[in-house]
């Protein structure tokens, strides 16, 4: 089956710093989503980005489907950005979201 | 997007008992999904809840342990049966709203602790 790998597994930033999170996937996909899981466990949709680039405030994401990776950029990080960031891909045949192992981010004041 | 609610938000249960988790969506959706997130782990799909037919379970999950109901297009329940401490997890439902299958949104989750 398809493999989804995220890096780095853990990241500690000082408030105000920028960061790049990476998601690699082993096969072609029709959907890729980025989520933020807050400390209360809720999954927040960040981007639905099967290809191209999108921006939302301090966050932006780029997916290069032909090279099977996606990047999530966080600029001017804030303590509220702390949590776990997941990418997940959708296989057409099953509609099943397959999650990466996540990047745990801690932003220190 | 869809507004998704889950009940209960959290519970502490005794070994050997069962808990039923509810998922309510504010619009009709064809498919609903149930995921499990064990402590410190990623999310794993348990099953797809289909209205009018039996749920479709992923490898490693069985109906006797995780029976699912889907009585209508806005509601589903997941029961965790004969619980053990290994069932301690966050359980989340998800839906693709508006018939657009590709983007999914998640409920707030149910945090279950089994003693």
PDB file of C-alpha atoms in Angstrom:
ATOM      1  CA  UNK A   1       0.000   0.000   0.000  1.00  0.00           C
ATOM      2  CA  UNK A   2       0.893   3.643  -0.215  1.00  0.00           C
ATOM      3  CA  UNK A   3       3.413   4.969   2.289  1.00  0.00           C
ATOM      4  CA  UNK A   4       3.225   8.486   3.728  1.00  0.00           C
ATOM      5  CA  UNK A   5       6.294   9.821   5.494  1.00  0.00           C
ATOM      6  CA  UNK A   6       6.602  13.096   7.341  1.00  0.00           C
ATOM      7  CA  UNK A   7       9.691  14.935   8.469  1.00  0.00           C
ATOM      8  CA  UNK A   8      10.944  16.064  10.841  1.00  0.00           C
ATOM      9  CA  UNK A   9       9.159  14.004  13.527  1.00  0.00           C
ATOM     10  CA  UNK A  10       9.738  16.689  16.136  1.00  0.00           C
ATOM     11  CA  UNK A  11      10.470  20.395  15.856  1.00  0.00           C
ATOM     12  CA  UNK A  12      11.092  23.059  18.476  1.00  0.00           C
ATOM     13  CA  UNK A  13      10.968  26.710  17.442  1.00  0.00           C
ATOM     14  CA  UNK A  14      11.352  30.029  19.099  1.00  0.00           C
ATOM     15  CA  UNK A  15       8.345  32.268  18.610  1.00  0.00           C
ATOM     16  CA  UNK A  16       8.728  34.257  15.403  1.00  0.00           C
ATOM     17  CA  UNK A  17      10.798  31.658  13.568  1.00  0.00           C
ATOM     18  CA  UNK A  18       9.871  30.073  10.237  1.00  0.00           C
ATOM     19  CA  UNK A  19       9.697  26.359   9.467  1.00  0.00           C
ATOM     20  CA  UNK A  20       9.075  23.873   6.678  1.00  0.00           C
ATOM     21  CA  UNK A  21       7.388  20.524   7.186  1.00  0.00           C
ATOM     22  CA  UNK A  22       7.648  17.823   4.539  1.00  0.00           C
ATOM     23  CA  UNK A  23       5.345  15.010   3.433  1.00  0.00           C
ATOM     24  CA  UNK A  24       6.508  12.328   0.998  1.00  0.00           C
ATOM     25  CA  UNK A  25       4.166   9.764  -0.508  1.00  0.00           C
ATOM     26  CA  UNK A  26       5.024   6.649  -2.447  1.00  0.00           C
ATOM     27  CA  UNK A  27       2.322   6.598  -5.117  1.00  0.00           C
ATOM     28  CA  UNK A  28       0.152   8.965  -7.106  1.00  0.00           C
ATOM     29  CA  UNK A  29      -2.794  10.379  -5.172  1.00  0.00           C
ATOM     30  CA  UNK A  30      -5.879  12.394  -5.948  1.00  0.00           C
ATOM     31  CA  UNK A  31      -6.054  14.257  -2.690  1.00  0.00           C
ATOM     32  CA  UNK A  32      -3.659  15.540  -0.099  1.00  0.00           C
ATOM     33  CA  UNK A  33      -4.695  17.339   3.051  1.00  0.00           C
ATOM     34  CA  UNK A  34      -2.767  19.024   5.849  1.00  0.00           C
ATOM     35  CA  UNK A  35      -4.227  19.039   9.345  1.00  0.00           C
ATOM     36  CA  UNK A  36      -3.264  20.609  12.647  1.00  0.00           C
ATOM     37  CA  UNK A  37      -4.167  18.660  15.758  1.00  0.00           C
ATOM     38  CA  UNK A  38      -4.403  21.004  18.695  1.00  0.00           C
ATOM     39  CA  UNK A  39      -3.556  20.015  22.280  1.00  0.00           C
ATOM     40  CA  UNK A  40      -7.221  19.095  22.879  1.00  0.00           C
ATOM     41  CA  UNK A  41      -7.086  16.505  20.110  1.00  0.00           C
ATOM     42  CA  UNK A  42      -9.199  18.302  17.539  1.00  0.00           C
ATOM     43  CA  UNK A  43      -8.139  18.025  13.892  1.00  0.00           C
ATOM     44  CA  UNK A  44      -8.254  21.330  12.078  1.00  0.00           C
ATOM     45  CA  UNK A  45      -8.236  21.395   8.285  1.00  0.00           C
ATOM     46  CA  UNK A  46      -5.392  23.540   7.002  1.00  0.00           C
ATOM     47  CA  UNK A  47      -5.209  22.799   3.300  1.00  0.00           C
ATOM     48  CA  UNK A  48      -6.771  20.595   0.699  1.00  0.00           C
ATOM     49  CA  UNK A  49      -3.980  20.641  -1.882  1.00  0.00           C
ATOM     50  CA  UNK A  50      -3.633  17.767  -4.368  1.00  0.00           C
ATOM     51  CA  UNK A  51      -1.326  19.998  -6.432  1.00  0.00           C
ATOM     52  CA  UNK A  52      -0.048  23.551  -6.667  1.00  0.00           C
ATOM     53  CA  UNK A  53       0.376  26.188  -3.994  1.00  0.00           C
ATOM     54  CA  UNK A  54      -2.060  27.725  -1.534  1.00  0.00           C
ATOM     55  CA  UNK A  55      -1.675  30.342   1.150  1.00  0.00           C
ATOM     56  CA  UNK A  56      -3.735  31.140   4.215  1.00  0.00           C
ATOM     57  CA  UNK A  57      -2.297  33.862   6.402  1.00  0.00           C
ATOM     58  CA  UNK A  58       1.023  32.773   7.855  1.00  0.00           C
ATOM     59  CA  UNK A  59       0.644  29.279   6.444  1.00  0.00           C
ATOM     60  CA  UNK A  60       1.206  28.103   2.920  1.00  0.00           C
ATOM     61  CA  UNK A  61       1.475  24.725   1.264  1.00  0.00           C
ATOM     62  CA  UNK A  62       2.887  23.380  -1.960  1.00  0.00           C
ATOM     63  CA  UNK A  63       2.298  19.959  -3.478  1.00  0.00           C
ATOM     64  CA  UNK A  64       4.398  18.666  -6.366  1.00  0.00           C
ATOM     65  CA  UNK A  65       2.355  15.647  -7.334  1.00  0.00           C
ATOM     66  CA  UNK A  66       4.734  14.468 -10.064  1.00  0.00           C
ATOM     67  CA  UNK A  67       7.552  14.263  -7.512  1.00  0.00           C
ATOM     68  CA  UNK A  68       5.293  12.922  -4.754  1.00  0.00           C
ATOM     69  CA  UNK A  69       5.863  15.426  -1.997  1.00  0.00           C
ATOM     70  CA  UNK A  70       4.170  18.294  -0.252  1.00  0.00           C
ATOM     71  CA  UNK A  71       5.553  21.073   1.928  1.00  0.00           C
ATOM     72  CA  UNK A  72       3.861  23.082   4.658  1.00  0.00           C
ATOM     73  CA  UNK A  73       5.418  26.451   5.477  1.00  0.00           C
ATOM     74  CA  UNK A  74       4.813  28.206   8.762  1.00  0.00           C
ATOM     75  CA  UNK A  75       6.075  31.768   8.981  1.00  0.00           C
ATOM     76  CA  UNK A  76       6.421  33.939  12.063  1.00  0.00           C
ATOM     77  CA  UNK A  77       5.422  31.059  14.298  1.00  0.00           C
ATOM     78  CA  UNK A  78       3.281  31.644  17.378  1.00  0.00           C
ATOM     79  CA  UNK A  79       2.807  29.554  20.502  1.00  0.00           C
ATOM     80  CA  UNK A  80      -0.693  28.704  19.294  1.00  0.00           C
ATOM     81  CA  UNK A  81       0.899  26.896  16.331  1.00  0.00           C
ATOM     82  CA  UNK A  82       2.060  24.167  18.719  1.00  0.00           C
ATOM     83  CA  UNK A  83       0.571  20.728  18.212  1.00  0.00           C
ATOM     84  CA  UNK A  84       0.884  17.924  15.713  1.00  0.00           C
ATOM     85  CA  UNK A  85       0.758  18.464  11.968  1.00  0.00           C
ATOM     86  CA  UNK A  86      -0.479  15.597   9.818  1.00  0.00           C
ATOM     87  CA  UNK A  87      -0.570  15.153   6.101  1.00  0.00           C
ATOM     88  CA  UNK A  88      -3.009  12.609   4.712  1.00  0.00           C
ATOM     89  CA  UNK A  89      -3.568  11.279   1.228  1.00  0.00           C
ATOM     90  CA  UNK A  90      -6.629   9.791  -0.385  1.00  0.00           C
ATOM     91  CA  UNK A  91      -6.596   6.754  -2.588  1.00  0.00           C
ATOM     92  CA  UNK A  92      -9.263   6.892  -5.265  1.00  0.00           C
ATOM     93  CA  UNK A  93     -10.242   3.268  -5.068  1.00  0.00           C
ATOM     94  CA  UNK A  94     -11.115   3.183  -1.391  1.00  0.00           C
ATOM     95  CA  UNK A  95     -11.735   6.810  -0.355  1.00  0.00           C
ATOM     96  CA  UNK A  96      -9.592   5.943   2.637  1.00  0.00           C
ATOM     97  CA  UNK A  97      -7.437   8.727   4.093  1.00  0.00           C
ATOM     98  CA  UNK A  98      -3.948   7.480   4.854  1.00  0.00           C
ATOM     99  CA  UNK A  99      -2.128   9.558   7.437  1.00  0.00           C
ATOM    100  CA  UNK A 100       1.534  10.208   7.895  1.00  0.00           C
ATOM    101  CA  UNK A 101       3.063   9.802  11.331  1.00  0.00           C
ATOM    102  CA  UNK A 102       2.950  13.533  11.985  1.00  0.00           C
ATOM    103  CA  UNK A 103       5.329  16.330  12.959  1.00  0.00           C
ATOM    104  CA  UNK A 104       5.117  17.410  16.580  1.00  0.00           C
ATOM    105  CA  UNK A 105       5.764  21.157  16.806  1.00  0.00           C
ATOM    106  CA  UNK A 106       6.483  23.100  19.952  1.00  0.00           C
ATOM    107  CA  UNK A 107       6.756  26.878  19.693  1.00  0.00           C
ATOM    108  CA  UNK A 108       8.369  28.478  22.725  1.00  0.00           C
ATOM    109  CA  UNK A 109       7.629  32.070  23.784  1.00  0.00           C
TER     110      UNK A 109
ATOM    111  CA  UNK B   1     -17.407  22.493   5.329  1.00  0.00           C
ATOM    112  CA  UNK B   2     -19.731  20.584   7.633  1.00  0.00           C
ATOM    113  CA  UNK B   3     -20.504  21.028  11.312  1.00  0.00           C
ATOM    114  CA  UNK B   4     -19.795  17.721  13.029  1.00  0.00           C
ATOM    115  CA  UNK B   5     -20.477  16.938  16.662  1.00  0.00           C
ATOM    116  CA  UNK B   6     -19.575  13.910  18.727  1.00  0.00           C
ATOM    117  CA  UNK B   7     -20.845  12.607  22.037  1.00  0.00           C
ATOM    118  CA  UNK B   8     -19.422  12.030  24.538  1.00  0.00           C
ATOM    119  CA  UNK B   9     -16.366  14.263  24.280  1.00  0.00           C
ATOM    120  CA  UNK B  10     -14.535  12.072  26.773  1.00  0.00           C
ATOM    121  CA  UNK B  11     -15.221   9.128  29.043  1.00  0.00           C
ATOM    122  CA  UNK B  12     -13.490   6.882  31.528  1.00  0.00           C
ATOM    123  CA  UNK B  13     -14.749   3.307  31.433  1.00  0.00           C
ATOM    124  CA  UNK B  14     -14.103   0.062  33.215  1.00  0.00           C
ATOM    125  CA  UNK B  15     -12.597  -2.964  31.557  1.00  0.00           C
ATOM    126  CA  UNK B  16     -15.203  -5.289  30.026  1.00  0.00           C
ATOM    127  CA  UNK B  17     -17.855  -2.657  29.460  1.00  0.00           C
ATOM    128  CA  UNK B  18     -19.001  -1.062  26.185  1.00  0.00           C
ATOM    129  CA  UNK B  19     -19.302   2.544  25.070  1.00  0.00           C
ATOM    130  CA  UNK B  20     -21.327   3.957  22.198  1.00  0.00           C
ATOM    131  CA  UNK B  21     -20.028   7.100  20.497  1.00  0.00           C
ATOM    132  CA  UNK B  22     -22.356   9.283  18.470  1.00  0.00           C
ATOM    133  CA  UNK B  23     -21.514  11.388  15.428  1.00  0.00           C
ATOM    134  CA  UNK B  24     -23.980  13.985  14.123  1.00  0.00           C
ATOM    135  CA  UNK B  25     -23.553  16.045  10.944  1.00  0.00           C
ATOM    136  CA  UNK B  26     -25.516  19.165  10.072  1.00  0.00           C
ATOM    137  CA  UNK B  27     -26.097  18.059   6.468  1.00  0.00           C
ATOM    138  CA  UNK B  28     -26.781  14.832   4.633  1.00  0.00           C
ATOM    139  CA  UNK B  29     -23.658  12.960   3.587  1.00  0.00           C
ATOM    140  CA  UNK B  30     -23.279   9.724   1.717  1.00  0.00           C
ATOM    141  CA  UNK B  31     -20.257   8.387   3.554  1.00  0.00           C
ATOM    142  CA  UNK B  32     -19.063   8.665   7.122  1.00  0.00           C
ATOM    143  CA  UNK B  33     -15.799   7.309   8.455  1.00  0.00           C
ATOM    144  CA  UNK B  34     -14.571   6.270  11.892  1.00  0.00           C
ATOM    145  CA  UNK B  35     -10.911   6.617  12.862  1.00  0.00           C
ATOM    146  CA  UNK B  36      -8.916   5.634  15.922  1.00  0.00           C
ATOM    147  CA  UNK B  37      -5.888   7.461  17.270  1.00  0.00           C
ATOM    148  CA  UNK B  38      -3.969   5.572  19.914  1.00  0.00           C
ATOM    149  CA  UNK B  39      -1.823   7.604  22.330  1.00  0.00           C
ATOM    150  CA  UNK B  40       1.091   9.258  20.550  1.00  0.00           C
ATOM    151  CA  UNK B  41       0.165   7.656  17.236  1.00  0.00           C
ATOM    152  CA  UNK B  42      -1.320   8.682  13.936  1.00  0.00           C
ATOM    153  CA  UNK B  43      -4.898   8.080  12.817  1.00  0.00           C
ATOM    154  CA  UNK B  44      -6.069   4.725  11.496  1.00  0.00           C
ATOM    155  CA  UNK B  45      -9.335   4.097   9.691  1.00  0.00           C
ATOM    156  CA  UNK B  46     -11.613   1.660  11.501  1.00  0.00           C
ATOM    157  CA  UNK B  47     -14.503   1.464   9.049  1.00  0.00           C
ATOM    158  CA  UNK B  48     -16.709   3.233   6.549  1.00  0.00           C
ATOM    159  CA  UNK B  49     -20.309   3.683   7.701  1.00  0.00           C
ATOM    160  CA  UNK B  50     -22.687   3.302   4.774  1.00  0.00           C
ATOM    161  CA  UNK B  51     -26.331   4.297   5.022  1.00  0.00           C
ATOM    162  CA  UNK B  52     -28.588   1.385   4.205  1.00  0.00           C
ATOM    163  CA  UNK B  53     -25.898  -1.262   4.244  1.00  0.00           C
ATOM    164  CA  UNK B  54     -23.377  -2.802   6.600  1.00  0.00           C
ATOM    165  CA  UNK B  55     -20.233  -0.936   7.476  1.00  0.00           C
ATOM    166  CA  UNK B  56     -17.019  -1.785   5.660  1.00  0.00           C
ATOM    167  CA  UNK B  57     -14.197  -2.629   8.070  1.00  0.00           C
ATOM    168  CA  UNK B  58     -10.467  -2.226   7.583  1.00  0.00           C
ATOM    169  CA  UNK B  59      -8.000  -4.998   8.209  1.00  0.00           C
ATOM    170  CA  UNK B  60      -7.566  -5.576  11.920  1.00  0.00           C
ATOM    171  CA  UNK B  61     -11.012  -4.288  12.898  1.00  0.00           C
ATOM    172  CA  UNK B  62     -14.064  -6.528  13.273  1.00  0.00           C
ATOM    173  CA  UNK B  63     -17.763  -5.898  13.617  1.00  0.00           C
ATOM    174  CA  UNK B  64     -18.076  -7.769  16.907  1.00  0.00           C
ATOM    175  CA  UNK B  65     -15.591  -5.400  18.528  1.00  0.00           C
ATOM    176  CA  UNK B  66     -16.647  -2.177  16.777  1.00  0.00           C
ATOM    177  CA  UNK B  67     -20.301  -2.429  15.703  1.00  0.00           C
ATOM    178  CA  UNK B  68     -21.447   0.584  13.689  1.00  0.00           C
ATOM    179  CA  UNK B  69     -24.892   1.895  12.941  1.00  0.00           C
ATOM    180  CA  UNK B  70     -25.911   4.375  10.235  1.00  0.00           C
ATOM    181  CA  UNK B  71     -29.677   4.901  10.530  1.00  0.00           C
ATOM    182  CA  UNK B  72     -29.781   7.984   8.293  1.00  0.00           C
ATOM    183  CA  UNK B  73     -27.621  10.341   6.253  1.00  0.00           C
ATOM    184  CA  UNK B  74     -26.721  12.653   9.165  1.00  0.00           C
ATOM    185  CA  UNK B  75     -25.982  10.263  12.022  1.00  0.00           C
ATOM    186  CA  UNK B  76     -23.782   7.303  12.937  1.00  0.00           C
ATOM    187  CA  UNK B  77     -22.699   5.467  16.066  1.00  0.00           C
ATOM    188  CA  UNK B  78     -19.590   3.467  16.855  1.00  0.00           C
ATOM    189  CA  UNK B  79     -19.618   1.071  19.780  1.00  0.00           C
ATOM    190  CA  UNK B  80     -16.404  -0.076  21.425  1.00  0.00           C
ATOM    191  CA  UNK B  81     -17.294  -3.437  22.938  1.00  0.00           C
ATOM    192  CA  UNK B  82     -15.797  -5.438  25.796  1.00  0.00           C
ATOM    193  CA  UNK B  83     -13.195  -2.766  26.342  1.00  0.00           C
ATOM    194  CA  UNK B  84      -9.646  -3.287  27.526  1.00  0.00           C
ATOM    195  CA  UNK B  85      -6.969  -0.679  28.357  1.00  0.00           C
ATOM    196  CA  UNK B  86      -5.610  -1.118  24.805  1.00  0.00           C
ATOM    197  CA  UNK B  87      -8.812   0.540  23.543  1.00  0.00           C
ATOM    198  CA  UNK B  88      -7.838   3.802  25.215  1.00  0.00           C
ATOM    199  CA  UNK B  89      -7.711   6.179  22.257  1.00  0.00           C
ATOM    200  CA  UNK B  90      -9.278   9.169  20.603  1.00  0.00           C
ATOM    201  CA  UNK B  91     -12.096   8.102  18.291  1.00  0.00           C
ATOM    202  CA  UNK B  92     -13.010  10.491  15.485  1.00  0.00           C
ATOM    203  CA  UNK B  93     -15.654  10.515  12.813  1.00  0.00           C
ATOM    204  CA  UNK B  94     -15.098  12.232   9.489  1.00  0.00           C
ATOM    205  CA  UNK B  95     -17.207  13.185   6.519  1.00  0.00           C
ATOM    206  CA  UNK B  96     -16.717  14.544   3.022  1.00  0.00           C
ATOM    207  CA  UNK B  97     -19.373  17.284   2.994  1.00  0.00           C
ATOM    208  CA  UNK B  98     -21.531  18.315   0.083  1.00  0.00           C
ATOM    209  CA  UNK B  99     -20.883  15.178  -1.906  1.00  0.00           C
ATOM    210  CA  UNK B 100     -17.263  16.212  -2.588  1.00  0.00           C
ATOM    211  CA  UNK B 101     -15.550  12.988  -1.630  1.00  0.00           C
ATOM    212  CA  UNK B 102     -12.013  14.286  -1.731  1.00  0.00           C
ATOM    213  CA  UNK B 103     -11.860  16.711   1.180  1.00  0.00           C
ATOM    214  CA  UNK B 104     -12.754  15.382   4.595  1.00  0.00           C
ATOM    215  CA  UNK B 105     -13.599  17.121   7.832  1.00  0.00           C
ATOM    216  CA  UNK B 106     -13.382  15.645  11.302  1.00  0.00           C
ATOM    217  CA  UNK B 107     -15.498  15.768  14.383  1.00  0.00           C
ATOM    218  CA  UNK B 108     -13.971  16.976  17.663  1.00  0.00           C
ATOM    219  CA  UNK B 109     -13.228  13.418  18.789  1.00  0.00           C
ATOM    220  CA  UNK B 110     -14.075  11.262  21.786  1.00  0.00           C
ATOM    221  CA  UNK B 111     -11.237  10.688  24.223  1.00  0.00           C
ATOM    222  CA  UNK B 112     -11.690   7.260  25.801  1.00  0.00           C
ATOM    223  CA  UNK B 113      -9.753   5.952  28.782  1.00  0.00           C
ATOM    224  CA  UNK B 114     -10.248   2.339  29.843  1.00  0.00           C
ATOM    225  CA  UNK B 115      -9.152   1.350  33.334  1.00  0.00           C
TER     226      UNK B 115
END
